[in-house]
Amino acid sequence: MKNNQLSGRIKWQSPSNIALIKYWGKKGFQIPYNPSLSMTLSEARTETELIFTPKSDNREISLTYLFGGLPQSEFEKKVKSLMELLLPEMPFLADYHLEFRSWNSFPHSSGIASSASAMSALVLCLCSMEKILSGEPIPPSYDADFFRRASRLARLGSGSASRSLYGGYVIWGKTHHVPDSSDEYAIPMYFEVHPEFEQVSDTILIISSREKKVSSRAGHELMLNHPFAEPRYWQAEKNLIRIIEVLQKGDWTEFARITENEALTLHALMMTSNPGYLLLHPNTLIAIEKIVAFRDSSHVPLTFTLDAGPNIHLLYPKSSVHKVLPFIQEELANLCENQQIIYDRTGSGPIQIFGP
Ligand code: DP6
């Protein structure tokens, strides 16, 4: 039985993710030019609570979005446009006032992109709300179709958010090398990962928390007329096939080669777009030189990746923590803004905190 007079509360926690094979360049409606592969994080996450109450008119979306207890007009606007987009598929959204209360586990000003965790947590709340209203048995069951749909809808809010719906390693983007891969939604890893890569430490060096001069959205757009676009999409596909093999074999040397190649290519694409721009900070370069020198001298399999900004994700096996942590404290902490460092690792995906 359908019930559109219910009020309710739902809360989901959803993680951020770090791309190892980068999504950079999109077409049509949030369709990536190349497949990407990410590792889901554990500590960097968003918790979002949705309180829905029936309202009398059902013409428009009515919502409030509180972030850390305060109104966040920028994000509220983004959420509203996503909801308007979802309305034909989720017409019930116009029957309710929607109050979102959201909170990030990582500092707001850390420079860590929160759109993946925030958009995925939000969409999970909407998909749960739909389940409740559908009159399905309570508690509703969350099966593979539920997460696949949530991934597709989260993608409409932010491409990288489509990958935050699953734990471990996640692939988004159609390629004939990966069974069931799709441009519409992400899929969890379809093979057994080598024990070496089951738990990877990701220590995030906050080199600068200043807002980026050029947004990711604008960066994707600059790929449209980019002279290196075609070779880049070819390279991404090649790196994807290779990293899939590496994750199965447990080969850290090759893993480092691919992740660094992807990180440096991403920034090279920014520098060579028209107009070109730089998001790296001088301390990013100093830190990279130190990381490579430490790896060469210690033979610890430490590697790094970058997102679209100056901060560095240090990736290394759990077994090397006792060697890497002193190196970070002695050599890298001083390069970070206010010595800010976030200690993260592979995570297991979203969790419903409460619901029906
Ligand atoms: C460099 O997902 O933030 O982090 O789809 O416009 O929201 P929109 O872009 P976004 O781009 C992420 C770019 C990246 C690489 C990646 O996460 O794959």
XYZ file of C-alpha atoms and ligand atoms in Angstrom:
374
model
C 0.000 0.000 0.000
C 1.305 3.433 -0.934
C 1.442 5.935 1.881
C 2.225 9.536 1.066
C 1.175 10.951 4.413
C 4.120 9.540 6.384
C 6.757 11.575 8.134
C 10.086 9.966 8.717
C 13.791 10.149 9.536
C 16.649 8.371 7.864
C 20.359 8.679 8.374
C 23.192 7.384 6.213
C 26.934 7.603 6.502
C 28.838 7.567 3.232
C 32.573 7.691 2.556
C 34.762 9.747 0.289
C 36.965 7.969 -2.256
C 40.308 8.597 -3.891
C 40.633 7.901 -7.608
C 43.675 5.871 -8.629
C 42.647 5.999 -12.290
C 41.243 9.489 -12.733
C 37.954 10.640 -14.226
C 38.835 13.846 -16.054
C 36.618 14.886 -18.933
C 32.911 14.247 -19.402
C 30.245 14.397 -22.104
C 26.426 14.513 -22.282
C 24.928 14.242 -18.885
C 27.708 13.296 -16.478
C 29.074 10.599 -18.788
C 32.812 10.070 -18.361
C 35.153 9.958 -21.349
C 37.195 7.219 -19.695
C 36.647 4.579 -17.024
C 38.003 5.388 -13.554
C 38.924 3.271 -10.543
C 38.914 4.422 -6.926
C 39.638 3.219 -3.436
C 36.897 3.923 -0.920
C 38.082 5.643 2.252
C 37.162 4.848 5.803
C 37.620 7.963 7.957
C 36.718 10.734 5.492
C 32.941 10.510 5.362
C 29.682 12.440 5.484
C 26.726 11.658 7.723
C 23.403 12.939 6.457
C 20.068 12.806 8.189
C 16.863 13.400 6.246
C 13.681 14.425 8.049
C 10.701 14.426 5.709
C 7.264 15.847 6.516
C 4.223 16.014 4.200
C 3.346 19.424 2.793
C 0.144 20.666 1.169
C 1.290 21.889 -2.235
C 3.177 19.488 -4.435
C 4.450 21.720 -7.165
C 7.905 22.596 -5.989
C 10.827 21.097 -4.156
C 11.053 22.460 -0.619
C 14.231 21.775 1.310
C 16.667 23.043 3.895
C 20.255 21.877 4.097
C 22.230 22.328 7.289
C 25.904 21.531 7.287
C 27.515 21.140 10.705
C 24.378 22.800 12.132
C 24.636 25.854 9.869
C 22.900 26.765 6.606
C 25.112 26.082 3.591
C 23.569 28.044 0.739
C 26.126 26.971 -1.903
C 25.562 23.275 -1.314
C 21.808 23.776 -0.817
C 21.642 25.195 -4.354
C 23.484 22.155 -5.752
C 21.172 19.799 -3.853
C 18.110 21.640 -5.136
C 19.200 21.355 -8.756
C 19.913 17.654 -8.278
C 16.430 17.142 -6.796
C 14.797 18.978 -9.682
C 16.606 16.652 -11.992
C 15.434 13.626 -10.008
C 11.805 14.770 -9.841
C 10.545 12.908 -12.945
C 11.975 9.700 -11.470
C 11.089 10.498 -7.841
C 7.854 12.550 -8.051
C 7.195 12.032 -4.323
C 9.990 14.539 -3.575
C 7.547 17.394 -4.264
C 5.032 16.072 -1.678
C 7.313 16.652 1.296
C 9.410 19.252 2.987
C 12.919 17.785 3.166
C 15.267 18.796 5.921
C 18.840 17.582 5.589
C 21.322 17.726 8.446
C 24.785 16.887 7.357
C 28.151 16.571 9.003
C 31.632 15.702 7.728
C 34.126 13.651 9.734
C 36.997 15.622 8.181
C 37.567 19.332 8.744
C 35.469 21.481 6.426
C 38.470 23.647 5.569
C 40.841 20.766 4.931
C 40.702 21.067 1.165
C 39.365 17.500 0.931
C 36.601 17.348 -1.657
C 33.393 16.420 0.070
C 31.062 16.191 -2.918
C 31.515 12.409 -3.322
C 30.615 11.571 0.282
C 27.960 14.304 0.587
C 26.158 13.498 -2.679
C 26.187 9.755 -2.069
C 24.882 10.129 1.526
C 22.115 12.412 0.289
C 21.026 10.104 -2.511
C 21.024 7.104 -0.146
C 18.606 9.010 2.106
C 16.312 9.719 -0.875
C 16.405 6.092 -2.051
C 15.562 4.897 1.482
C 12.717 7.400 1.679
C 11.345 6.003 -1.566
C 11.480 2.480 -0.121
C 9.547 3.577 2.971
C 6.880 5.318 0.898
C 6.525 2.377 -1.470
C 4.902 0.375 1.305
C 7.500 -2.387 1.077
C 8.038 -4.406 4.251
C 9.855 -2.407 6.930
C 12.788 -2.511 7.391
C 13.263 -2.286 3.622
C 15.816 -4.548 2.053
C 18.829 -2.923 0.426
C 19.936 -5.171 -2.392
C 22.367 -4.806 -5.310
C 19.714 -2.966 -7.363
C 19.277 -0.412 -4.587
C 22.971 0.503 -4.523
C 23.255 0.464 -8.320
C 20.395 2.936 -8.578
C 21.859 5.095 -5.808
C 25.178 5.093 -7.678
C 23.467 6.234 -10.897
C 21.598 9.029 -9.105
C 24.677 10.137 -7.133
C 26.563 10.379 -10.446
C 24.093 13.040 -11.575
C 25.134 15.138 -8.565
C 28.866 14.540 -8.937
C 30.644 11.967 -11.084
C 33.036 10.776 -8.389
C 30.084 10.295 -5.983
C 28.919 7.320 -8.077
C 31.967 5.407 -6.740
C 31.239 6.054 -3.044
C 28.406 3.521 -2.878
C 30.692 0.530 -2.436
C 33.640 -0.434 -0.271
C 37.132 -1.427 -1.420
C 37.945 -0.704 -5.069
C 35.264 0.589 -7.408
C 35.066 1.077 -11.182
C 32.912 3.620 -12.994
C 32.771 3.903 -16.780
C 32.096 1.500 -19.634
C 34.995 -0.557 -20.913
C 34.849 -3.912 -22.630
C 37.711 -5.050 -20.365
C 35.449 -5.026 -17.297
C 32.307 -7.162 -17.267
C 29.115 -5.231 -16.379
C 30.906 -1.876 -16.349
C 28.745 1.126 -17.176
C 28.926 4.856 -17.805
C 25.686 5.225 -15.840
C 26.771 3.780 -12.513
C 29.783 2.374 -10.707
C 30.344 -1.277 -9.842
C 32.272 -2.871 -6.978
C 35.441 -4.793 -7.794
C 34.516 -8.009 -9.584
C 37.599 -10.049 -8.623
C 39.465 -11.016 -5.507
C 42.014 -8.389 -4.511
C 45.467 -9.617 -3.406
C 45.864 -9.525 0.436
C 48.563 -6.816 -0.053
C 45.884 -4.434 -1.328
C 42.987 -5.383 0.936
C 43.947 -2.738 3.488
C 45.946 0.174 2.127
C 46.860 3.152 4.314
C 46.041 6.546 2.842
C 47.631 9.410 4.762
C 46.445 12.743 3.420
C 48.894 15.640 3.654
C 46.935 18.884 3.748
C 49.407 21.118 1.950
C 46.845 23.863 1.487
C 43.164 24.157 2.340
C 42.578 27.253 0.181
C 39.663 26.995 -2.202
C 40.729 25.881 -5.679
C 41.154 28.614 -8.298
C 39.568 26.381 -10.929
C 36.774 23.970 -9.954
C 36.711 20.345 -11.087
C 33.624 21.163 -13.103
C 35.556 23.804 -15.062
C 38.529 21.418 -15.374
C 36.315 18.728 -16.954
C 35.068 21.303 -19.443
C 38.578 22.275 -20.463
C 39.099 18.682 -21.602
C 36.584 19.214 -24.421
C 39.045 21.028 -26.686
C 42.179 19.693 -25.087
C 44.956 18.759 -27.564
C 45.864 15.692 -25.467
C 42.316 14.489 -24.783
C 42.397 11.443 -27.072
C 45.791 10.106 -25.919
C 44.682 10.705 -22.321
C 41.537 8.581 -22.677
C 43.595 5.854 -24.307
C 46.183 6.054 -21.476
C 43.491 5.896 -18.758
C 42.032 2.713 -20.242
C 45.500 1.165 -20.475
C 46.306 2.112 -16.874
C 42.971 0.697 -15.746
C 43.628 -2.714 -17.322
C 47.111 -2.735 -15.809
C 46.036 -1.732 -12.285
C 43.359 -4.434 -12.283
C 46.131 -7.006 -12.885
C 48.321 -5.364 -10.235
C 45.555 -5.423 -7.614
C 45.193 -9.151 -8.200
C 48.910 -9.905 -8.182
C 49.877 -7.663 -5.257
C 52.644 -5.850 -7.141
C 53.482 -2.617 -5.245
C 56.175 -1.444 -7.688
C 53.801 -1.453 -10.618
C 51.021 -0.031 -8.450
C 53.248 2.959 -7.612
C 54.166 3.486 -11.256
C 50.522 3.590 -12.346
C 49.145 5.753 -9.512
C 51.931 8.328 -9.888
C 51.522 8.331 -13.671
C 47.802 9.057 -13.206
C 48.375 11.796 -10.600
C 51.026 13.602 -12.611
C 49.045 13.243 -15.847
C 45.998 14.833 -14.197
C 48.023 17.918 -13.291
C 49.830 17.939 -16.634
C 46.403 18.084 -18.319
C 45.543 21.138 -16.237
C 48.813 22.848 -17.134
C 48.388 22.126 -20.860
C 44.706 23.070 -21.196
C 43.687 26.375 -22.736
C 43.887 28.427 -20.584
C 46.375 26.433 -18.580
C 46.440 26.519 -14.792
C 48.348 25.142 -11.825
C 46.794 23.695 -8.704
C 50.019 22.392 -7.201
C 51.734 24.253 -4.366
C 55.550 24.532 -4.093
C 55.321 22.295 -1.000
C 53.535 19.622 -3.062
C 56.658 19.353 -5.255
C 59.053 19.350 -2.293
C 57.003 16.596 -0.628
C 56.925 14.500 -3.825
C 60.726 14.667 -4.128
C 61.097 13.561 -0.513
C 58.613 10.709 -0.953
C 60.432 9.342 -3.995
C 63.848 9.699 -2.300
C 62.562 7.905 0.815
C 61.156 5.062 -1.291
C 64.414 4.684 -3.212
C 66.589 4.594 -0.095
C 64.329 2.573 2.250
C 62.683 0.249 -0.312
C 59.407 0.822 1.534
C 56.623 0.612 -1.090
C 55.362 4.131 -0.476
C 53.571 5.907 -3.301
C 51.321 8.913 -3.781
C 48.384 10.217 -5.683
C 46.829 13.676 -6.029
C 43.290 14.839 -6.538
C 42.487 18.087 -8.328
C 44.390 20.175 -5.791
C 47.710 20.524 -3.961
C 47.132 17.862 -1.268
C 48.903 14.522 -1.355
C 47.484 11.071 -0.647
C 50.286 8.793 0.557
C 49.501 5.147 -0.129
C 51.357 2.285 1.550
C 50.781 -1.193 2.973
C 49.665 -1.646 6.569
C 52.855 -3.620 7.226
C 54.995 -0.498 6.551
C 53.194 1.842 8.954
C 56.012 1.734 11.552
C 58.542 2.932 8.934
C 56.342 5.454 7.120
C 54.898 7.293 10.123
C 58.253 8.537 11.494
C 59.182 9.677 7.962
C 55.930 11.639 7.677
C 56.418 13.271 11.060
C 60.078 14.137 10.499
C 60.096 15.129 6.830
C 56.594 15.926 5.618
C 54.518 17.340 8.494
C 56.272 20.711 8.267
C 55.233 21.046 4.633
C 51.554 20.814 5.592
C 49.355 23.758 6.463
C 49.273 23.880 10.267
C 50.826 20.392 10.201
C 47.398 19.058 9.158
C 47.437 15.360 8.290
C 44.490 12.963 7.987
C 45.130 9.258 8.609
C 42.826 7.173 6.480
C 42.710 3.713 4.863
C 40.594 1.450 2.657
C 36.975 1.566 3.770
C 34.008 -0.745 3.474
C 31.341 1.577 2.062
C 28.173 3.323 3.260
C 26.292 2.391 6.434
C 22.716 3.178 7.362
C 22.853 4.691 10.853
C 19.118 4.652 11.398
C 16.006 4.352 9.350
C 12.771 2.488 9.353
C 40.256 14.728 -10.129
O 33.464 14.191 -9.516
O 34.338 16.363 -8.600
O 38.839 13.954 -8.380
O 31.287 15.294 -11.872
O 31.842 17.710 -12.087
O 31.220 16.761 -9.838
P 31.863 16.510 -11.190
O 33.412 16.272 -10.938
P 34.144 15.469 -9.777
O 35.561 15.211 -10.479
C 36.527 14.442 -9.837
C 37.840 14.636 -10.469
C 38.995 13.954 -9.775
C 39.221 12.547 -10.299
C 38.264 11.472 -9.821
O 37.746 11.550 -8.694
O 38.111 10.505 -10.576
